[in-house]
CSV table of C-alpha atoms in Angstrom, one decimal:
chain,number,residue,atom,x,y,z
A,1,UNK,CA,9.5,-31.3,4.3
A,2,UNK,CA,11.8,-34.8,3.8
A,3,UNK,CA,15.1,-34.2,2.7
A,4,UNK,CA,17.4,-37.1,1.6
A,5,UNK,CA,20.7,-36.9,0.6
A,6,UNK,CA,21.8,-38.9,-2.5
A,7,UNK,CA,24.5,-40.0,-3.8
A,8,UNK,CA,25.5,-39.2,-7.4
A,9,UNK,CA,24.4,-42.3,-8.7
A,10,UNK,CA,21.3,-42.2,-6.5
A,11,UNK,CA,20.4,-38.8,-8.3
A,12,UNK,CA,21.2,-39.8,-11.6
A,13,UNK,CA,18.2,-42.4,-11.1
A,14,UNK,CA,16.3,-39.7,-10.5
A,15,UNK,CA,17.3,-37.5,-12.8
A,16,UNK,CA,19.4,-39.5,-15.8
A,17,UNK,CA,20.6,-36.8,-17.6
A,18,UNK,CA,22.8,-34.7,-14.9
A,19,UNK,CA,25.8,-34.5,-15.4
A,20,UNK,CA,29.0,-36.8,-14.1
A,21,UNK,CA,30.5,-34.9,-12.1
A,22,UNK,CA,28.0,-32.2,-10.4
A,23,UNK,CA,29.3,-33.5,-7.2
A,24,UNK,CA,29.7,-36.6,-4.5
A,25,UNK,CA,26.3,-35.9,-3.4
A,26,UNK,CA,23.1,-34.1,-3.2
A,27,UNK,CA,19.7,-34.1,-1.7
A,28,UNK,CA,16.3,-34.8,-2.9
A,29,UNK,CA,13.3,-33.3,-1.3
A,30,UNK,CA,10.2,-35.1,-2.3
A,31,UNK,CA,7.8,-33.4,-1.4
A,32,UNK,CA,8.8,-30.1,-3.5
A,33,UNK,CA,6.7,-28.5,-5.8
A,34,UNK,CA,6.4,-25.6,-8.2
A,35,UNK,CA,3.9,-23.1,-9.1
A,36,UNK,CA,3.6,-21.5,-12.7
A,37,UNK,CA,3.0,-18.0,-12.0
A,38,UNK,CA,1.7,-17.1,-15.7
A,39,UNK,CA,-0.5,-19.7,-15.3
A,40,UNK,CA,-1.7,-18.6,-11.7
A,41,UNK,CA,-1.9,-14.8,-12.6
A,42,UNK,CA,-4.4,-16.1,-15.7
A,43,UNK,CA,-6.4,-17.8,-12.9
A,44,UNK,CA,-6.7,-15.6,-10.6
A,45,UNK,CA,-7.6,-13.0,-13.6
A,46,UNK,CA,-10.4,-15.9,-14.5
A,47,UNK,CA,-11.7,-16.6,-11.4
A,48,UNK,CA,-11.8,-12.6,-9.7
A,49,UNK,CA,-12.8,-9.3,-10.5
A,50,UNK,CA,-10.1,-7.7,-11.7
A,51,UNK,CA,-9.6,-4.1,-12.5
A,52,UNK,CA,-6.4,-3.1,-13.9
A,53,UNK,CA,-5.8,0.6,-12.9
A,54,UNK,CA,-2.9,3.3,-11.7
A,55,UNK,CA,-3.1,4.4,-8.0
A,56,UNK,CA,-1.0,7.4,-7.4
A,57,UNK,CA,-2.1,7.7,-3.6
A,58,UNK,CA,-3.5,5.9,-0.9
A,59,UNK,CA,-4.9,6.7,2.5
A,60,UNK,CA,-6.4,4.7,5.8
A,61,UNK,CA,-9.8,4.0,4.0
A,62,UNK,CA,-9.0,5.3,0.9
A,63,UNK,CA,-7.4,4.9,-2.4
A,64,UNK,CA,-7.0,7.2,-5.5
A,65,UNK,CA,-6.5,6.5,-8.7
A,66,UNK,CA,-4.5,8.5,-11.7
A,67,UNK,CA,-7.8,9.5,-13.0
A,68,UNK,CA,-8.9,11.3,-9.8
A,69,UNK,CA,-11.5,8.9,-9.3
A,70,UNK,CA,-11.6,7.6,-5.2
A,71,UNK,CA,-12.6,4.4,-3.6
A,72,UNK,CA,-13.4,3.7,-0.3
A,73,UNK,CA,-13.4,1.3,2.1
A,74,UNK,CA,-12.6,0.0,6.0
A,75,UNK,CA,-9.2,-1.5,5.0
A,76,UNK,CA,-7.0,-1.2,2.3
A,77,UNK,CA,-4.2,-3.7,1.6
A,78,UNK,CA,-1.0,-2.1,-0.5
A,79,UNK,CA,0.0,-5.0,-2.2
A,80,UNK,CA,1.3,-4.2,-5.0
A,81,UNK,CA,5.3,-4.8,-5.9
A,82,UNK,CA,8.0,-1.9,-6.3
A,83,UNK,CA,5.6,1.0,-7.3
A,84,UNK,CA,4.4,0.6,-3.4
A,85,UNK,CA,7.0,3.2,-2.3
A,86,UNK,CA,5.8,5.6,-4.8
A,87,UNK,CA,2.5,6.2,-3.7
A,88,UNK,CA,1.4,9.4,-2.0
A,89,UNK,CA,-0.1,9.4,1.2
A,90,UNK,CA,1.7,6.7,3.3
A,91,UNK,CA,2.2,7.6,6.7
A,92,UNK,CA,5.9,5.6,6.4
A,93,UNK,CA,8.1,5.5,3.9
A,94,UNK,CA,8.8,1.7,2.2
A,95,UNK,CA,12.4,1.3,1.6
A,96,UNK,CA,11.9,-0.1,-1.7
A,97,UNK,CA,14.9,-1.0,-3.8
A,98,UNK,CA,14.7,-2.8,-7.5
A,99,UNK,CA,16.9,-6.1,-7.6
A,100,UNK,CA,16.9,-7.2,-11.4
A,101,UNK,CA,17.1,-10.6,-12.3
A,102,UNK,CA,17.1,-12.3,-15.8
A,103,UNK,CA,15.0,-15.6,-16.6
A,104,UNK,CA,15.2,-17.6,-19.4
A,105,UNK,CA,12.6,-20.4,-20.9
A,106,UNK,CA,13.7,-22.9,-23.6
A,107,UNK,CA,12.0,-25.8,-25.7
A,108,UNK,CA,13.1,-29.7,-25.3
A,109,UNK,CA,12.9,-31.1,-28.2
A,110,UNK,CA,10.9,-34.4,-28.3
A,111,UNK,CA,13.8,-36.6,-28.6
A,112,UNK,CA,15.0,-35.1,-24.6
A,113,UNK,CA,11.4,-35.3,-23.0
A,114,UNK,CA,11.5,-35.5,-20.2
A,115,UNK,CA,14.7,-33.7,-19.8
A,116,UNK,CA,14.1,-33.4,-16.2
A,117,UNK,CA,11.1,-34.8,-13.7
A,118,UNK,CA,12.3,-33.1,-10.5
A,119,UNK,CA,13.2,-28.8,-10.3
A,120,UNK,CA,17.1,-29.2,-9.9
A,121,UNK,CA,19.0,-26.6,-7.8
A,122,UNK,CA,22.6,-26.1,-7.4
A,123,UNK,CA,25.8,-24.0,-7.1
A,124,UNK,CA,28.2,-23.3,-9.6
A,125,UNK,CA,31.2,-21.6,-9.1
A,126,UNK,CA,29.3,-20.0,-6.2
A,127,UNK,CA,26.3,-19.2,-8.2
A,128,UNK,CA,23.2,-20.1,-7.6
A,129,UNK,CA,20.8,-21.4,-10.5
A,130,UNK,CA,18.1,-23.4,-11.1
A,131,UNK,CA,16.0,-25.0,-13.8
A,132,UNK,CA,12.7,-26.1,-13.3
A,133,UNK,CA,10.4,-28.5,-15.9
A,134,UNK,CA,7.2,-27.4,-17.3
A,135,UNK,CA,4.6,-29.7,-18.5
A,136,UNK,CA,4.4,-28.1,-22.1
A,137,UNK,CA,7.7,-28.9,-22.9
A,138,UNK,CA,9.9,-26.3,-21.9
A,139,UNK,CA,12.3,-25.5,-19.4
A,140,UNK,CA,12.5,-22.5,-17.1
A,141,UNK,CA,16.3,-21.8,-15.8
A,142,UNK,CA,17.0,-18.8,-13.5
A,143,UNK,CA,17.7,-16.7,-12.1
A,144,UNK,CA,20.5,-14.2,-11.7
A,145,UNK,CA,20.4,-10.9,-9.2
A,146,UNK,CA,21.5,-7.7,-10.0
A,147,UNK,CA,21.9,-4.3,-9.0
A,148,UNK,CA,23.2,-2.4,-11.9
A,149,UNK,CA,19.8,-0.4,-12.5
A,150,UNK,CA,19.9,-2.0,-15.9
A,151,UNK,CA,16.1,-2.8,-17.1
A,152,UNK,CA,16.8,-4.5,-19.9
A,153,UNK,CA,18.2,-8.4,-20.6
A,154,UNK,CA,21.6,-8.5,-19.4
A,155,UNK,CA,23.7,-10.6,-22.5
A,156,UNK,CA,25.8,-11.7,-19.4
A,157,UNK,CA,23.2,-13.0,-17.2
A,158,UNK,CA,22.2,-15.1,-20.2
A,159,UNK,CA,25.4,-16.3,-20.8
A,160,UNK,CA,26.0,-17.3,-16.8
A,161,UNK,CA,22.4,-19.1,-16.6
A,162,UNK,CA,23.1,-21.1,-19.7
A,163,UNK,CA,26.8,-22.0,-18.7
A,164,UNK,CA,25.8,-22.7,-14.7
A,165,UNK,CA,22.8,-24.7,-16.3
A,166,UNK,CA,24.6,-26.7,-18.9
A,167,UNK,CA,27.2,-27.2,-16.3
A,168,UNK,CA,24.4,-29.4,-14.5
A,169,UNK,CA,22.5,-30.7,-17.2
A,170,UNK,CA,24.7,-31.4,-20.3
A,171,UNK,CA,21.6,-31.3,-22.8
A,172,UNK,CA,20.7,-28.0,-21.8
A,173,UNK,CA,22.9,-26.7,-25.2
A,174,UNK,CA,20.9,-28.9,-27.3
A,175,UNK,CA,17.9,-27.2,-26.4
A,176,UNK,CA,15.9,-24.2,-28.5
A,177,UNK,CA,16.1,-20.8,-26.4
A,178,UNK,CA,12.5,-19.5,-26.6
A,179,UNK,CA,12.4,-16.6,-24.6
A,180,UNK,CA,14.8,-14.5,-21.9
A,181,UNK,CA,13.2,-11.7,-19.5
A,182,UNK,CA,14.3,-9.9,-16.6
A,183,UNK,CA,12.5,-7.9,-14.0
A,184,UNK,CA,12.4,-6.3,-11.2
A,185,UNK,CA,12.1,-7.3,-8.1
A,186,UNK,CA,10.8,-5.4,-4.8
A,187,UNK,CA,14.1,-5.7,-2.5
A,188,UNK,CA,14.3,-4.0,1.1
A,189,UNK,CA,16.9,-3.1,3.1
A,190,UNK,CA,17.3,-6.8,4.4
A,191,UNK,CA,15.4,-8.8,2.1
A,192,UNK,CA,12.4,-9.5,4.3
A,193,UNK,CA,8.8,-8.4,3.4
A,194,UNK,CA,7.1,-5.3,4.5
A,195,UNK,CA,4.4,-6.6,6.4
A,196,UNK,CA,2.0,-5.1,9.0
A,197,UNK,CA,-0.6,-2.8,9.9
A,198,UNK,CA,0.7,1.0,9.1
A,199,UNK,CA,-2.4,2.8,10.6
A,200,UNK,CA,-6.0,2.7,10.9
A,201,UNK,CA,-7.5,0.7,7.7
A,202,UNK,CA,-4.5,0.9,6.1
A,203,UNK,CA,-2.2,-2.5,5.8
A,204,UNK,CA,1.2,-2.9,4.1
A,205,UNK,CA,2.3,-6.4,2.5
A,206,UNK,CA,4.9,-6.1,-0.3
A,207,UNK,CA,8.9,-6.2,-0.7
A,208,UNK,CA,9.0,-10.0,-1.1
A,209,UNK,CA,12.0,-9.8,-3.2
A,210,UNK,CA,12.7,-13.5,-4.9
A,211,UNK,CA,9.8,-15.2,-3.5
A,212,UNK,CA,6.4,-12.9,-4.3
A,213,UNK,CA,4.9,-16.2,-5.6
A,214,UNK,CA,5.8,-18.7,-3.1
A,215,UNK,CA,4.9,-16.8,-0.3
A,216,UNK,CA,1.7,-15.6,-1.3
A,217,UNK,CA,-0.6,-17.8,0.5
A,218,UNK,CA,1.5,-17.1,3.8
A,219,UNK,CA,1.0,-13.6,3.1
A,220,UNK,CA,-2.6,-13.7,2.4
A,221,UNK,CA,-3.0,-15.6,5.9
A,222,UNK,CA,-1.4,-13.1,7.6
A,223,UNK,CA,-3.1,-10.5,6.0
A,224,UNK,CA,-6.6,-12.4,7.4
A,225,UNK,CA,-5.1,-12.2,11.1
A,226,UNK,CA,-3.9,-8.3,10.9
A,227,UNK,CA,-8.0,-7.7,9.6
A,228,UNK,CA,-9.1,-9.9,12.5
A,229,UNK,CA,-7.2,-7.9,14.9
A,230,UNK,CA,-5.0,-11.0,16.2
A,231,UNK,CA,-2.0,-11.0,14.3
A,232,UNK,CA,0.4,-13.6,15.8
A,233,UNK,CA,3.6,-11.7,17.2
A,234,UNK,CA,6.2,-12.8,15.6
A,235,UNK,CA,4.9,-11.2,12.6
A,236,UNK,CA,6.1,-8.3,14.1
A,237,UNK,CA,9.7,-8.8,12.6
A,238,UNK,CA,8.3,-7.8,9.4
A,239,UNK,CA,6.8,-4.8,10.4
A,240,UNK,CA,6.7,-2.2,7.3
A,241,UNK,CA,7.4,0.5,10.0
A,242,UNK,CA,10.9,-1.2,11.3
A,243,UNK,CA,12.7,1.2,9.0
A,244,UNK,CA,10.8,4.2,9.9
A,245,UNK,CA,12.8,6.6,12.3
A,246,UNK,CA,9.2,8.3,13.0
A,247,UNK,CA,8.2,5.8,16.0
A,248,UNK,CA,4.8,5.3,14.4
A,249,UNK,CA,2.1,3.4,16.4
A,250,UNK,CA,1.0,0.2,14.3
A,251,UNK,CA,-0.8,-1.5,17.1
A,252,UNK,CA,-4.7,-2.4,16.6
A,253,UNK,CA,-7.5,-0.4,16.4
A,254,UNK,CA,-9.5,-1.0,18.9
């Protein structure tokens, strides 16, 4: 991907309403995008046959649901977020840890559209935030990361997002807060995805921490190659078993 860097008066074209003094500099990358994830999870509900339902175990083959109930087949694919490490019957254990983080979506009013045209990024005061347009109208500024096992909205996450964010974009406090959510997010032991075959018919792809949504088509890629038997090697850093003390076998199946 291209990445200029701009000066602040070369970013201000870009984006009018940052603020004065967000720095000498910055960097545009044109060809950035951003993907909605309510509005992909409502296509993807659309489009495929979901069934919404609570597995408590899983096996190479095999997967059973809270009801009892058992389905079958040559390969399952645990793929599901932080309840992964709660399910029975893995042959290792996924070092799942939940990393909270708080989001928050506001309203432009009509007399700011377009507040912004590009998703702006930056640090302030060493933190990390971002706030990313929608086409209806609102903004989407995240996200901070926390450990503090607290499931709730933290009132201080909101209050640093909205600072760090107004810190950027000035007009950020004359806008209508609409919503604030936190969840969270599958985190392992160094931040990388579990990823791999874990036995016979039985594949592992979760722990993607910050980036379930951006990665998914990566993921689902790999996913095709580990079926097809020719997984490219350096997959293999991501193994779900790299944590496992048990020297488990995850080569093919022949």
């Amino acid at each position: 991907m291209p990445v200029d860097r701009l000066s602040l008066a070369e970013l201000r074209r870009q984006e009018p309403l940052l603020a004065a003094h967000v720095g000498p500099f910055g960097y545009f990358a044109s060809g950035d995008h951003q993907v909605d994830p309510r509005k992909l999870a409502q296509a993807l509900i659309e489009r495929l046959d979901i069934q919404r339902t609570a597995a408590v175990a899983v096996a190479p083959g095999m997967v059973q649901l809270a009801d009892g109930n058992q389905f079958f087949a040559d390969e399952v694919i645990v793929a599901n977020g932080l309840a992964a490490g709660t399910l029975l019957g893995l042959p290792v254990p996924l070092p799942l840890r939940p990393v909270h983080g708080d989001i928050l979506r506001l309203g432009v009013p009509q007399a700011l559209r377009p507040l912004l045209t590009h998703t702006v990024r930056g640090l302030v005061h060493g933190s990390a935030v971002y706030l990313v347009p929608r086409d209806d109208g609102t903004v989407v500024i995240g996200a901070t990361q926390r450990e503090d096992q607290q499931t709730g909205i933290s009132a201080g996450g909101v209050y640093q997002l909205l600072r760090d964010a107004q810190a950027l974009v000035p007009a950020v406090a004359e806008l209508e807060l609409l919503e604030s959510t936190a969840r969270a997010r599958p985190g392992t032991p160094d931040n990388s995805p579990l990823l791999g075959r874990v036995s016979a018919g039985l594949i592992v792809a979760t722990g993607m921490f910050r980036h379930a949504v951006l990665l998914t088509p990566a993921i689902a890629k790999i996913c095709l190659e580990i079926l097809a038997g020719a997984p490219d090697p350096q997959w293999d850093q991501f193994a779900a078993t790299r944590f496992s003390t048990e020297g488990l076998s995850t080569k093919e199946p022949r």
